Each structure stands twice: as structure tokens, then as C-alpha cells.
JSON list of C-alpha atoms in Angstrom, two decimals:
[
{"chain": "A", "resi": 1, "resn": "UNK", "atom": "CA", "xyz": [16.88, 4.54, 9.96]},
{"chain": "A", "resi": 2, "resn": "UNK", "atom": "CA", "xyz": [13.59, 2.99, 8.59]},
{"chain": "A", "resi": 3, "resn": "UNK", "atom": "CA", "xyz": [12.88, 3.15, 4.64]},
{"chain": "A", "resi": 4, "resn": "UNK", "atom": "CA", "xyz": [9.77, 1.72, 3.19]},
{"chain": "A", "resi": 5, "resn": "UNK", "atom": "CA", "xyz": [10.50, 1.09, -1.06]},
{"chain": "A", "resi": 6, "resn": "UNK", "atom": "CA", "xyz": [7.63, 0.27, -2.81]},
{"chain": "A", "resi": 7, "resn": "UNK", "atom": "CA", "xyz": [7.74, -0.92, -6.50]},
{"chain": "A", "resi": 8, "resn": "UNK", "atom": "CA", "xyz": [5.33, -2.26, -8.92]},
{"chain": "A", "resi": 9, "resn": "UNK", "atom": "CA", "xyz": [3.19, 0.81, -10.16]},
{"chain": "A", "resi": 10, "resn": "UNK", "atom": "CA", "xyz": [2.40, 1.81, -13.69]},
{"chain": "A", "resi": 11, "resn": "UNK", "atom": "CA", "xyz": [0.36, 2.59, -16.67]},
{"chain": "A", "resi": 12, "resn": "UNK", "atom": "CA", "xyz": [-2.76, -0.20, -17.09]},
{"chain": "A", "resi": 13, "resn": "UNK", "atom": "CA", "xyz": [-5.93, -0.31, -19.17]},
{"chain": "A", "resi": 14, "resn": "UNK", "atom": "CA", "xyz": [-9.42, -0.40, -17.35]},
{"chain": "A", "resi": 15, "resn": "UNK", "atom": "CA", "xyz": [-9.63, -3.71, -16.16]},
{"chain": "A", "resi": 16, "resn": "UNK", "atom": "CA", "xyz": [-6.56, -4.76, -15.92]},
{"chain": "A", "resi": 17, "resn": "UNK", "atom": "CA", "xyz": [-4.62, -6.06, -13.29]},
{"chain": "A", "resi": 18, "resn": "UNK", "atom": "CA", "xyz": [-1.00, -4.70, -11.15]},
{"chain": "A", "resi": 19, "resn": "UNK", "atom": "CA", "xyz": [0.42, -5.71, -8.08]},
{"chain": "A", "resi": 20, "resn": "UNK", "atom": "CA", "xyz": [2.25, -3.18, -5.50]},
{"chain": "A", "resi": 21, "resn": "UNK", "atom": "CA", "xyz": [5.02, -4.32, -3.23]},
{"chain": "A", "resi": 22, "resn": "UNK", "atom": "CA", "xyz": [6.92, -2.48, -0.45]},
{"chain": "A", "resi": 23, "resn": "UNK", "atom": "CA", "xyz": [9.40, -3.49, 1.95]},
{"chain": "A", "resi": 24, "resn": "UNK", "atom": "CA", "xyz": [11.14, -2.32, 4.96]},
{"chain": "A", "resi": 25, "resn": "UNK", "atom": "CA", "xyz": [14.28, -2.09, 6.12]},
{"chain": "A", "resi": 26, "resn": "UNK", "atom": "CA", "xyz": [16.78, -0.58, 8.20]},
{"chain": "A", "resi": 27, "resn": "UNK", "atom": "CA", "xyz": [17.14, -0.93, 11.94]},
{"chain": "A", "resi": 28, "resn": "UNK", "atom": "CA", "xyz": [14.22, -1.72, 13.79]},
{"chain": "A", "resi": 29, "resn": "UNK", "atom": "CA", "xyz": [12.62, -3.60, 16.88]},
{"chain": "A", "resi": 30, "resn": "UNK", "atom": "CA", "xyz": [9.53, -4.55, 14.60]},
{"chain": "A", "resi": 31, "resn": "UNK", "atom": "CA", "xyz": [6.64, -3.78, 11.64]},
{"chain": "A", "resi": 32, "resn": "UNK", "atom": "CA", "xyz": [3.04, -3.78, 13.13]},
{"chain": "A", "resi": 33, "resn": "UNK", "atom": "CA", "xyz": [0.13, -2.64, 10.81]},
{"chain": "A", "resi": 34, "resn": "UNK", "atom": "CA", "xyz": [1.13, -1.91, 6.93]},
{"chain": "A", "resi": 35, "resn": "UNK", "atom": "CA", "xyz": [-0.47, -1.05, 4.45]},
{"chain": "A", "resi": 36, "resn": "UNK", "atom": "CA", "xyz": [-1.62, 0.73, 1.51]},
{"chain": "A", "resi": 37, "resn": "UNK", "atom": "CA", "xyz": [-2.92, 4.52, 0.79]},
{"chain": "A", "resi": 38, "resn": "UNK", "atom": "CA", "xyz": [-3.67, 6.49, -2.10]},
{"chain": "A", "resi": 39, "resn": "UNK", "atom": "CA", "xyz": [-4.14, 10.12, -3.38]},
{"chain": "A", "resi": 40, "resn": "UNK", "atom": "CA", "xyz": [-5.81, 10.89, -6.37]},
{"chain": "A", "resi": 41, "resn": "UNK", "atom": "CA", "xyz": [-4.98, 14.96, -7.51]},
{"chain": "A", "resi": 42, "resn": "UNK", "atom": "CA", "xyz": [-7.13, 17.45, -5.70]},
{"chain": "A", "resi": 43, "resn": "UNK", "atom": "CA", "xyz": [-8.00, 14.59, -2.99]},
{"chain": "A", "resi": 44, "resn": "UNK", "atom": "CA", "xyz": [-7.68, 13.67, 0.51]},
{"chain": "A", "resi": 45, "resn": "UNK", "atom": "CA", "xyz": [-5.24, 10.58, 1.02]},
{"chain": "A", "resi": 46, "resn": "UNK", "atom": "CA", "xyz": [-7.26, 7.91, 1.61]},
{"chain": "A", "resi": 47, "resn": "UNK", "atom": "CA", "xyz": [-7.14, 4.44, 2.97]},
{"chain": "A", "resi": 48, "resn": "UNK", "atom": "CA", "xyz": [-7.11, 1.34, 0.68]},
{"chain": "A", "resi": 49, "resn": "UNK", "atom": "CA", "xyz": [-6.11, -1.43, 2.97]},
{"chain": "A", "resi": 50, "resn": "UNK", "atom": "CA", "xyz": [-3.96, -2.27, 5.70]},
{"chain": "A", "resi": 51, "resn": "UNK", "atom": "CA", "xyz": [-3.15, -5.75, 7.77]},
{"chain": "A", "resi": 52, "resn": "UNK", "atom": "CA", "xyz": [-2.07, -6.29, 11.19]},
{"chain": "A", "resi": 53, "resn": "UNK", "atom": "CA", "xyz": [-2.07, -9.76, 13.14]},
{"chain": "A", "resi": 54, "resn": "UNK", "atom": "CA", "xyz": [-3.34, -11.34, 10.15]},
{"chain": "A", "resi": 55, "resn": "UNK", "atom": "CA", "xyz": [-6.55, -9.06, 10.12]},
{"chain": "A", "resi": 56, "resn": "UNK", "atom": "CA", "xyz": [-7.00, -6.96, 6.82]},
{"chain": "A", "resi": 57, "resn": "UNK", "atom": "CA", "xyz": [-9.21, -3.79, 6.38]},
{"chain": "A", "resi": 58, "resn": "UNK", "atom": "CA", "xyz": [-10.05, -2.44, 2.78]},
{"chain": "A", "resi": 59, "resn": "UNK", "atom": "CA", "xyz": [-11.68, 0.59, 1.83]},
{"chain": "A", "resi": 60, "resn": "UNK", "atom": "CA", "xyz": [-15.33, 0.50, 0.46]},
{"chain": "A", "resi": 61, "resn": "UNK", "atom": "CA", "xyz": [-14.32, 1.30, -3.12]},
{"chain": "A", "resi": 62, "resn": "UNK", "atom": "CA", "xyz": [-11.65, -1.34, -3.08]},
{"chain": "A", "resi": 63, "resn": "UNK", "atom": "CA", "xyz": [-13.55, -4.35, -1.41]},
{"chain": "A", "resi": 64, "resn": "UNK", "atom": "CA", "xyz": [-13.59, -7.39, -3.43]},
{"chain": "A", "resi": 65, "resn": "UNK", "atom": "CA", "xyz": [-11.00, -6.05, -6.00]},
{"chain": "A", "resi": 66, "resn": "UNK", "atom": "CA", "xyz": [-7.64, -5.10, -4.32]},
{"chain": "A", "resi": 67, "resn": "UNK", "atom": "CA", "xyz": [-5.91, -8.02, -1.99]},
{"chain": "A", "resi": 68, "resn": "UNK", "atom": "CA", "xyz": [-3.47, -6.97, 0.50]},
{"chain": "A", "resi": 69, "resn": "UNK", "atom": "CA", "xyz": [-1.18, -9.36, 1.61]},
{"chain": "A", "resi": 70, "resn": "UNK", "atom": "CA", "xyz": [2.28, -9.59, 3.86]},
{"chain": "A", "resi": 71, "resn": "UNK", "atom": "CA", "xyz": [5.41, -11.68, 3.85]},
{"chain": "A", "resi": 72, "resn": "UNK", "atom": "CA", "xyz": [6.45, -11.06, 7.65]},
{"chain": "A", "resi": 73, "resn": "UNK", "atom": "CA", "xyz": [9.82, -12.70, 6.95]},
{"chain": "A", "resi": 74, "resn": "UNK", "atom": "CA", "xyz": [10.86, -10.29, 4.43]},
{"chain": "A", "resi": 75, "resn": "UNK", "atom": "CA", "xyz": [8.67, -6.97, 6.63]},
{"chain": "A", "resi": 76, "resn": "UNK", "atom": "CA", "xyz": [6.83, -6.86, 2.80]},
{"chain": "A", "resi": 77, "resn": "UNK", "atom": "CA", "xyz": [3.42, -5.72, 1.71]},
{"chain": "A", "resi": 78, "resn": "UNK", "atom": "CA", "xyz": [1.61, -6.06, -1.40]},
{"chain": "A", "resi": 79, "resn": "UNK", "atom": "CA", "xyz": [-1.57, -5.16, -3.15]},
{"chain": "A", "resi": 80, "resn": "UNK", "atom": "CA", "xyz": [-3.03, -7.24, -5.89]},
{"chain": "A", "resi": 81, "resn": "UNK", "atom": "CA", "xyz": [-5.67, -5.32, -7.31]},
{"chain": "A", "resi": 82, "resn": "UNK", "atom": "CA", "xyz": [-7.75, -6.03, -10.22]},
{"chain": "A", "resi": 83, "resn": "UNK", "atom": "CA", "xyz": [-10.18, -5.07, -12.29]},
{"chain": "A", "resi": 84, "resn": "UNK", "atom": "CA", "xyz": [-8.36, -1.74, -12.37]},
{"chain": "A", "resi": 85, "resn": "UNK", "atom": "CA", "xyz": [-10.98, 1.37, -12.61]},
{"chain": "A", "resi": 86, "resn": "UNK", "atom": "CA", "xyz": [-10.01, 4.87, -14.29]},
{"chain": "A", "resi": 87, "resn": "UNK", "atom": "CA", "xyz": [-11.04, 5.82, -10.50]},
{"chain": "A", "resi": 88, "resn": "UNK", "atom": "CA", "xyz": [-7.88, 4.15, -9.21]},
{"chain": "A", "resi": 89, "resn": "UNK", "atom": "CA", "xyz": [-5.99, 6.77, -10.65]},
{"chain": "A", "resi": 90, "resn": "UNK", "atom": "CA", "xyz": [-3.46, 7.76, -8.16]},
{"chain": "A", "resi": 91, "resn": "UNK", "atom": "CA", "xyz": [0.06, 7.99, -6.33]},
{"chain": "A", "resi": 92, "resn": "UNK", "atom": "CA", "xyz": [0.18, 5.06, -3.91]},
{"chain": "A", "resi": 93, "resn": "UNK", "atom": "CA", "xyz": [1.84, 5.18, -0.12]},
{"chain": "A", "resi": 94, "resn": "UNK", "atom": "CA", "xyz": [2.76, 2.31, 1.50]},
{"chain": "A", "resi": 95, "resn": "UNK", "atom": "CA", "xyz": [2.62, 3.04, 5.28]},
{"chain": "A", "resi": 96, "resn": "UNK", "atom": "CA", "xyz": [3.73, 0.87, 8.13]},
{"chain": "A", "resi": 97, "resn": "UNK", "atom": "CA", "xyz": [3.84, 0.99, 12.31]},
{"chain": "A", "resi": 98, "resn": "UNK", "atom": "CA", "xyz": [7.37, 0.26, 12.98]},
{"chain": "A", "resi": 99, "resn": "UNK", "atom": "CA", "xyz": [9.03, 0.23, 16.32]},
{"chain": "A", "resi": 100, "resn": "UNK", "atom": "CA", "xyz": [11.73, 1.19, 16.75]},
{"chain": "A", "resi": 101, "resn": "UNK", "atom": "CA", "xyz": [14.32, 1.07, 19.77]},
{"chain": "A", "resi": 102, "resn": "UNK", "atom": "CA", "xyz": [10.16, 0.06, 21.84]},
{"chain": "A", "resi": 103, "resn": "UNK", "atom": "CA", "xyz": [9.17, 3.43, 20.52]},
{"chain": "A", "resi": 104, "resn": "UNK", "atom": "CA", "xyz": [6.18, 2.81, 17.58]},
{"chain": "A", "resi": 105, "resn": "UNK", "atom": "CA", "xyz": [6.11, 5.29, 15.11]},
{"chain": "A", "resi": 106, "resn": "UNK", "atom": "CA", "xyz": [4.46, 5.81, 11.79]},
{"chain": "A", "resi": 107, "resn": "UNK", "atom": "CA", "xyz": [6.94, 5.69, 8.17]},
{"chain": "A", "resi": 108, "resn": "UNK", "atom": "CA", "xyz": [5.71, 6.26, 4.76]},
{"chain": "A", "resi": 109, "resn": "UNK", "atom": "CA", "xyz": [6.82, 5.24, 1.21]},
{"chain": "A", "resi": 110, "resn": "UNK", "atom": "CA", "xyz": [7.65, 7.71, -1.27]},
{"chain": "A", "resi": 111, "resn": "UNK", "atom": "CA", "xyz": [4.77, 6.47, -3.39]},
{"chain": "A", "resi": 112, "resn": "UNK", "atom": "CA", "xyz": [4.23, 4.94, -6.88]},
{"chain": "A", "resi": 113, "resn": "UNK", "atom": "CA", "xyz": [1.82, 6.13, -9.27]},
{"chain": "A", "resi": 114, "resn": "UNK", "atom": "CA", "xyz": [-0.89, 3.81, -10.84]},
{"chain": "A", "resi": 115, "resn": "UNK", "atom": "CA", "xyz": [-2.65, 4.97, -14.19]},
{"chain": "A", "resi": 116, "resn": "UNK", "atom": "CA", "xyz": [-5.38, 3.26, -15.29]},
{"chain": "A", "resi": 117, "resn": "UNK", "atom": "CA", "xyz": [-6.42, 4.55, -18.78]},
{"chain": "A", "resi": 118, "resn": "UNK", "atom": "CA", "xyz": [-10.57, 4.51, -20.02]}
]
């Protein structure tokens, strides 16, 4: 069984700065993409960044402020992100491409909510 745990979510003024972690574990073959999603109340989930082969993707409200980053030792994720908007208000969902027994399939976090107060 695969579990993604992410941790590092919280309350943080406008401009301020948190960092996101998740990591998986369980039995698997191995993690391709991860990455990082977000839903904001009465939104679509949305993309903020993933990695894969050492190639990272952000989101266009993201770019230059978030950092995603991966430990591929430890099958870990994080997201730096500064300058912290009231805009970034949401849960967060760490979401990886494991494979598993050479069958890829898709796992999700259960999500950590980011507040970012005006």
C-alpha cells in the first residue's frame, strides 16, 4: 500500500514564507512525477508544480514564487513558496506517479491547508 504524508502547512501573513513536504512510502517499484496541487473553496483543483527527471513545471500564478524540489532518496517533495498571497489560500495535495508491482498509478495526499491572512 502507497501513502503520500505531507506536513508543513499553516496559518502565515501576506508575504510570508512556508515550506510543504510530502513523502512516500509503502511498497512500491518506484515514484515518477510528484508534485503539488491546490484547491481554494468553490474552485477547481489546480496545478502548482510538479517535477519529473529533474524537469519542474509551475503554474502561472506561482512562477517565480513557489520552488518545488525532490529528495529521490527519501521519495520526498517539497514546496518553498514565498511571498505568500491571500490568493494562496487553500488545501494543498501532494500527488505522485508511483508504480507499483510495473503497474503506474496515480496517489494523492490527504492535503494540508495553507492560510495566508491580508
Amino acid at each position: 500500500q502507497v501513502q503520500l504524508v505531507e506536513s508543513g502547512g499553516g496559518l502565515v501573513q501576506t508575504g510570508g514564507s512556508l515550506r510543504l513536504s510530502c513523502a512516500a512510502s509503502g511498497n512500491f517499484d518506484s515514484v515518477n512525477v510528484m508534485g503539488w496541487y491546490r484547491q481554494a473553496p468553490g474552485k477547481q483543483r489546480e496545478k502548482v508544480a510538479t517535477v519529473s527527471g529533474g524537469i519542474t513545471i509551475y503554474g502561472n500564478s506561482v512562477q517565480g514564487r513557489f520552488t518545488i524540489s525532490r529528495d529521490n532518496a527519501r521519495n520526498t517533495v517539497y514546496l518553498q513558496m514565498n511571498s505568500l498571497k491571500p490568493e494562496d489560500t487553500a488545501v494543498y495535495y501532494c500527488g505522485a506517479g508511483v508504480v507499483v508491482a510495473g503497474s503506474s498509478n496515480d496517489y494523492w495526499g490527504q492535503g494540508t491547508q495553507v492560510t495566508v491572512s491580508s
